[in-house]
Amino acid sequence: MTTLSAPLRAAHASSASLLDVEALLGYRPVASVALYLRRRRKPPAALRVDLPLGPSPDGEELARALTGLVARVPGAGSAEIAVFGRESDDRASMRRYAPLVRAIRARLAAAGFEVPRAHFVVGGHWADADADADADADADADAVAGARGSWRRLPVAASGGGVAPSELAGHPPDAHHGPFVPIAPASEARRARSMAALGVLTNALGLDHSEEAAGGRDVPGGDDSLAHPSEVDIVETLLRWNAVLTVEPGSPPPSDARSVALLWSLRHRVVRDCVLMMCAWGFDAGVIALHEATEPDESAIGAPAVYDTFLGVGRRPPTPGALRSAIDLLRHLVSCAPESMATPALTMLAWLEWARGRGSVADAYLEECRRLDPDYRLALLLQAMIGHGFVPEWMGADSAPTLCRPQ
């Protein structure tokens, strides 16, 4: 799977690319083969697969598969290879992966991709896995420390990475770092309270559950049967969302009934689009989105519109603090609401993770969307974007111009 990266760090060229792989995946992998892809006029990307089984894997089948995957990544021109050892490996045992590196390098080169470097990583250290091209198998095997140098300590990433999944076992899961953290299902008591709150909403509006299940299946700019002013006061709803998105750190989360009401409002297309912009860029972005939705012929607000922003158009990245708070809030809302209402929030979570460069986490949220509602069009659009290697323009941007749009 392709994921996104930030600009390269000021570090040794090899360790910098390894740290970028770690930043892309959200953790330092183990028992893995990772490729760090440099792309023409696009941010770098990464691919990760499990190490093949066997005492000394030659990896011909894996090399063919990896080469086919690299060929599908838009703009890929070169690939650095990194073999992350198993927890049982030590530096000396890493030599058995030299044939695997050789096979992957040969396949990539034959397909026209440059392979400037190859590395071994184990126990928090890395070594150059390159060997002389004319070396025989024994010499290549002895080159585990690298033909050009010895083992070096791999720095811990500034984001707090450098931790293998097994080392996270004794710590609370972090939804903002590392592998995907599933949302815990609601208890029976909480589910009963949520269904009661949902019943109050549906009865008050005279809707049945078939109408409720059909709402919101749309893409920005599309049509949906429930997006009309009589159903919701959009301005009042956005103010309620702003109130819960901007609470002081440590404040208690919304009650179950309030959470259901907030999720209910996301069935309205305009509310959903405005709240998504608020989650990424704050209340002003939601106001811009509302203006574009209610005054579609007004050109003074500028471009791109919400739909373009959803596709990643713009140079200003989302505000990190606001985005983190929004993700925590949406995860809480999903955790205490009926599954029938969760798809819009899960899709928003997927987009927010994609917007900050965590493609694998975004896909995990989309997988849950596919389970709950395989026809939800906004989720299908985002899934297609990720599958085709779309990256936001703001990834790696050095400046932060006017809100939500380039200058």
mmCIF file of C-alpha atoms in Angstrom, residues 73-263:
data_model
loop_
_atom_site.group_PDB
_atom_site.id
_atom_site.type_symbol
_atom_site.label_atom_id
_atom_site.label_comp_id
_atom_site.label_asym_id
_atom_site.label_seq_id
_atom_site.Cartn_x
_atom_site.Cartn_y
_atom_site.Cartn_z
ATOM 1 C CA VAL A 73 2.738 3.581 -8.047
ATOM 2 C CA PRO A 74 2.392 6.815 -10.076
ATOM 3 C CA GLY A 75 5.709 8.503 -10.809
ATOM 4 C CA ALA A 76 7.932 5.912 -9.103
ATOM 5 C CA GLY A 77 11.493 6.159 -10.401
ATOM 6 C CA SER A 78 13.725 4.583 -7.767
ATOM 7 C CA ALA A 79 13.341 2.230 -4.828
ATOM 8 C CA GLU A 80 15.537 1.786 -1.775
ATOM 9 C CA ILE A 81 15.291 -1.647 -0.150
ATOM 10 C CA ALA A 82 15.107 -2.126 3.613
ATOM 11 C CA VAL A 83 14.930 -5.565 5.227
ATOM 12 C CA PHE A 84 13.735 -5.352 8.837
ATOM 13 C CA GLY A 85 14.740 -8.460 10.754
ATOM 14 C CA ARG A 86 12.586 -10.609 12.962
ATOM 15 C CA GLU A 87 12.697 -10.208 16.725
ATOM 16 C CA SER A 88 14.733 -13.413 16.919
ATOM 17 C CA ASP A 89 17.365 -12.062 14.502
ATOM 18 C CA ASP A 90 20.668 -10.516 15.447
ATOM 19 C CA ARG A 91 23.172 -8.685 13.273
ATOM 20 C CA ALA A 92 25.011 -11.825 12.244
ATOM 21 C CA SER A 93 21.844 -13.701 11.262
ATOM 22 C CA MET A 94 20.778 -10.923 8.916
ATOM 23 C CA ARG A 95 23.246 -12.227 6.333
ATOM 24 C CA ARG A 96 20.785 -14.905 5.311
ATOM 25 C CA TYR A 97 18.614 -12.178 3.727
ATOM 26 C CA ALA A 98 21.342 -11.146 1.275
ATOM 27 C CA PRO A 99 19.954 -13.426 -1.508
ATOM 28 C CA LEU A 100 16.525 -11.882 -0.959
ATOM 29 C CA VAL A 101 17.947 -8.376 -1.402
ATOM 30 C CA ARG A 102 19.798 -9.508 -4.518
ATOM 31 C CA ALA A 103 16.628 -10.972 -6.055
ATOM 32 C CA ILE A 104 14.554 -7.860 -5.366
ATOM 33 C CA ARG A 105 17.284 -5.591 -6.706
ATOM 34 C CA ALA A 106 17.609 -7.622 -9.904
ATOM 35 C CA ARG A 107 13.859 -7.612 -10.583
ATOM 36 C CA LEU A 108 13.520 -3.891 -9.962
ATOM 37 C CA ALA A 109 16.524 -3.088 -12.147
ATOM 38 C CA ALA A 110 15.191 -5.274 -14.936
ATOM 39 C CA ALA A 111 11.925 -3.335 -14.791
ATOM 40 C CA GLY A 112 13.783 -0.043 -15.187
ATOM 41 C CA PHE A 113 13.777 1.188 -11.583
ATOM 42 C CA GLU A 114 16.929 2.526 -9.964
ATOM 43 C CA VAL A 115 17.956 0.895 -6.675
ATOM 44 C CA PRO A 116 20.428 3.327 -5.118
ATOM 45 C CA ARG A 117 20.711 1.645 -1.726
ATOM 46 C CA ALA A 118 19.726 -1.429 0.264
ATOM 47 C CA HIS A 119 19.742 -1.777 4.037
ATOM 48 C CA PHE A 120 19.382 -4.257 6.854
ATOM 49 C CA VAL A 121 17.704 -3.116 10.073
ATOM 50 C CA VAL A 122 17.611 -5.066 13.316
ATOM 51 C CA GLY A 123 17.740 -4.223 17.000
ATOM 52 C CA GLY A 124 17.634 -0.480 16.415
ATOM 53 C CA HIS A 125 20.699 -0.576 14.143
ATOM 54 C CA TRP A 126 21.109 -0.457 10.379
ATOM 55 C CA ALA A 127 23.794 -1.507 7.912
ATOM 56 C CA ASP A 128 24.372 -1.056 4.212
ATOM 57 C CA ALA A 129 23.400 -4.312 2.493
ATOM 58 C CA ASP A 130 25.060 -3.467 -0.793
ATOM 59 C CA ALA A 131 27.854 -5.719 -2.054
ATOM 60 C CA ASP A 132 30.099 -5.566 -5.064
ATOM 61 C CA ALA A 133 28.253 -6.611 -8.201
ATOM 62 C CA ASP A 134 30.844 -9.244 -9.060
ATOM 63 C CA ALA A 135 30.969 -10.783 -5.601
ATOM 64 C CA ASP A 136 30.177 -14.479 -5.354
ATOM 65 C CA ALA A 137 27.455 -15.827 -3.103
ATOM 66 C CA ASP A 138 29.718 -16.443 -0.113
ATOM 67 C CA ALA A 139 31.219 -12.992 -0.286
ATOM 68 C CA ASP A 140 27.784 -11.480 -0.663
ATOM 69 C CA ALA A 141 26.599 -13.399 2.373
ATOM 70 C CA ASP A 142 29.490 -12.087 4.416
ATOM 71 C CA ALA A 143 28.619 -8.533 3.450
ATOM 72 C CA VAL A 144 25.830 -8.278 5.983
ATOM 73 C CA ALA A 145 27.514 -5.293 7.603
ATOM 74 C CA GLY A 146 27.610 -3.713 4.198
ATOM 75 C CA ALA A 147 30.317 -3.446 1.619
ATOM 76 C CA ARG A 148 30.823 0.191 2.626
ATOM 77 C CA GLY A 149 30.665 0.259 6.398
ATOM 78 C CA SER A 150 29.572 -1.236 9.701
ATOM 79 C CA TRP A 151 26.390 -1.176 11.727
ATOM 80 C CA ARG A 152 25.117 2.193 12.895
ATOM 81 C CA ARG A 153 22.430 3.077 15.414
ATOM 82 C CA LEU A 154 19.192 4.171 13.767
ATOM 83 C CA PRO A 155 17.966 7.414 15.397
ATOM 84 C CA VAL A 156 14.535 7.585 16.953
ATOM 85 C CA ALA A 157 12.205 9.592 14.743
ATOM 86 C CA ALA A 158 11.121 13.004 15.933
ATOM 87 C CA SER A 159 7.527 11.798 15.836
ATOM 88 C CA GLY A 160 8.295 9.332 18.612
ATOM 89 C CA GLY A 161 8.727 6.314 16.339
ATOM 90 C CA GLY A 162 11.329 3.642 16.515
ATOM 91 C CA VAL A 163 9.134 1.192 18.397
ATOM 92 C CA ALA A 164 8.267 -2.249 17.133
ATOM 93 C CA PRO A 165 4.656 -3.411 17.515
ATOM 94 C CA SER A 166 5.672 -5.962 20.147
ATOM 95 C CA GLU A 167 7.180 -3.176 22.251
ATOM 96 C CA LEU A 168 3.821 -1.391 22.269
ATOM 97 C CA ALA A 169 2.070 -4.318 23.939
ATOM 98 C CA GLY A 170 2.558 -2.953 27.447
ATOM 99 C CA HIS A 171 1.416 0.588 26.606
ATOM 100 C CA PRO A 172 -2.015 2.039 25.847
ATOM 101 C CA PRO A 173 -2.688 2.141 22.089
ATOM 102 C CA ASP A 174 -2.188 5.531 20.442
ATOM 103 C CA ALA A 175 -4.688 6.365 17.696
ATOM 104 C CA HIS A 176 -2.320 9.029 16.347
ATOM 105 C CA HIS A 177 0.860 6.988 16.034
ATOM 106 C CA GLY A 178 1.715 3.459 15.066
ATOM 107 C CA PRO A 179 -0.533 0.839 13.497
ATOM 108 C CA PHE A 180 -4.294 1.207 13.248
ATOM 109 C CA VAL A 181 -6.080 1.127 16.602
ATOM 110 C CA PRO A 182 -9.560 -0.390 16.200
ATOM 111 C CA ILE A 183 -12.485 1.435 17.799
ATOM 112 C CA ALA A 184 -13.786 -0.583 20.726
ATOM 113 C CA PRO A 185 -17.397 -1.717 20.223
ATOM 114 C CA ALA A 186 -20.066 -0.257 22.468
ATOM 115 C CA SER A 187 -21.318 -2.203 25.450
ATOM 116 C CA GLU A 188 -24.863 -3.535 25.482
ATOM 117 C CA ALA A 189 -25.980 -0.805 27.892
ATOM 118 C CA ARG A 190 -24.449 1.950 25.783
ATOM 119 C CA ARG A 191 -25.922 0.464 22.616
ATOM 120 C CA ALA A 192 -29.372 0.459 24.231
ATOM 121 C CA ARG A 193 -29.043 4.112 25.232
ATOM 122 C CA SER A 194 -27.912 5.031 21.724
ATOM 123 C CA MET A 195 -30.798 3.205 20.091
ATOM 124 C CA ALA A 196 -33.225 4.993 22.418
ATOM 125 C CA ALA A 197 -31.729 8.362 21.431
ATOM 126 C CA LEU A 198 -31.936 7.389 17.770
ATOM 127 C CA GLY A 199 -35.573 6.450 18.221
ATOM 128 C CA VAL A 200 -36.324 9.895 19.639
ATOM 129 C CA LEU A 201 -34.706 11.542 16.611
ATOM 130 C CA THR A 202 -36.458 9.405 14.017
ATOM 131 C CA ASN A 203 -39.851 9.801 15.690
ATOM 132 C CA ALA A 204 -39.419 13.558 16.008
ATOM 133 C CA LEU A 205 -38.702 13.902 12.287
ATOM 134 C CA GLY A 206 -41.239 11.321 11.147
ATOM 135 C CA LEU A 207 -38.600 9.122 9.477
ATOM 136 C CA ASP A 208 -38.301 5.381 9.531
ATOM 137 C CA HIS A 209 -35.100 3.383 9.665
ATOM 138 C CA SER A 210 -35.181 2.666 5.942
ATOM 139 C CA GLU A 211 -34.975 6.406 5.296
ATOM 140 C CA GLU A 212 -32.308 6.761 7.947
ATOM 141 C CA ALA A 213 -30.203 4.045 6.348
ATOM 142 C CA ALA A 214 -30.459 5.679 2.933
ATOM 143 C CA GLY A 215 -29.275 9.125 4.021
ATOM 144 C CA GLY A 216 -25.896 10.595 3.229
ATOM 145 C CA ARG A 217 -24.861 8.302 0.405
ATOM 146 C CA ASP A 218 -23.449 11.053 -1.689
ATOM 147 C CA VAL A 219 -20.340 12.891 -2.726
ATOM 148 C CA PRO A 220 -19.762 16.609 -2.259
ATOM 149 C CA GLY A 221 -21.758 18.338 -4.956
ATOM 150 C CA GLY A 222 -24.047 15.348 -5.446
ATOM 151 C CA ASP A 223 -27.698 15.009 -4.496
ATOM 152 C CA ASP A 224 -29.215 13.312 -1.484
ATOM 153 C CA SER A 225 -32.789 12.989 -0.352
ATOM 154 C CA LEU A 226 -32.212 14.406 3.121
ATOM 155 C CA ALA A 227 -30.153 17.511 2.273
ATOM 156 C CA HIS A 228 -32.837 20.167 2.537
ATOM 157 C CA PRO A 229 -33.191 23.106 4.941
ATOM 158 C CA SER A 230 -36.332 21.803 6.632
ATOM 159 C CA GLU A 231 -34.483 18.889 8.197
ATOM 160 C CA VAL A 232 -31.698 20.723 10.028
ATOM 161 C CA ASP A 233 -30.605 24.219 10.981
ATOM 162 C CA ILE A 234 -27.153 24.095 9.407
ATOM 163 C CA VAL A 235 -25.707 27.136 11.144
ATOM 164 C CA GLU A 236 -26.896 25.988 14.574
ATOM 165 C CA THR A 237 -25.572 22.498 13.876
ATOM 166 C CA LEU A 238 -22.138 23.812 12.883
ATOM 167 C CA LEU A 239 -22.007 25.885 16.062
ATOM 168 C CA ARG A 240 -22.730 22.742 18.090
ATOM 169 C CA TRP A 241 -19.978 20.911 16.274
ATOM 170 C CA ASN A 242 -17.579 23.787 16.844
ATOM 171 C CA ALA A 243 -18.375 23.679 20.558
ATOM 172 C CA VAL A 244 -17.333 20.028 20.871
ATOM 173 C CA LEU A 245 -14.345 20.377 18.532
ATOM 174 C CA THR A 246 -12.844 23.225 20.540
ATOM 175 C CA VAL A 247 -13.300 22.048 24.125
ATOM 176 C CA GLU A 248 -10.384 22.402 26.525
ATOM 177 C CA PRO A 249 -8.006 19.409 26.722
ATOM 178 C CA GLY A 250 -9.130 16.975 29.386
ATOM 179 C CA SER A 251 -12.800 17.921 29.132
ATOM 180 C CA PRO A 252 -15.259 15.019 29.260
ATOM 181 C CA PRO A 253 -16.485 13.751 25.890
ATOM 182 C CA PRO A 254 -20.068 14.321 24.737
ATOM 183 C CA SER A 255 -22.762 12.188 26.324
ATOM 184 C CA ASP A 256 -24.135 9.225 24.419
ATOM 185 C CA ALA A 257 -27.339 11.087 23.522
ATOM 186 C CA ARG A 258 -25.411 14.125 22.305
ATOM 187 C CA SER A 259 -23.062 11.881 20.334
ATOM 188 C CA VAL A 260 -26.005 10.290 18.541
ATOM 189 C CA ALA A 261 -27.401 13.736 17.726
ATOM 190 C CA LEU A 262 -24.054 14.871 16.304
ATOM 191 C CA LEU A 263 -23.715 11.760 14.165
#
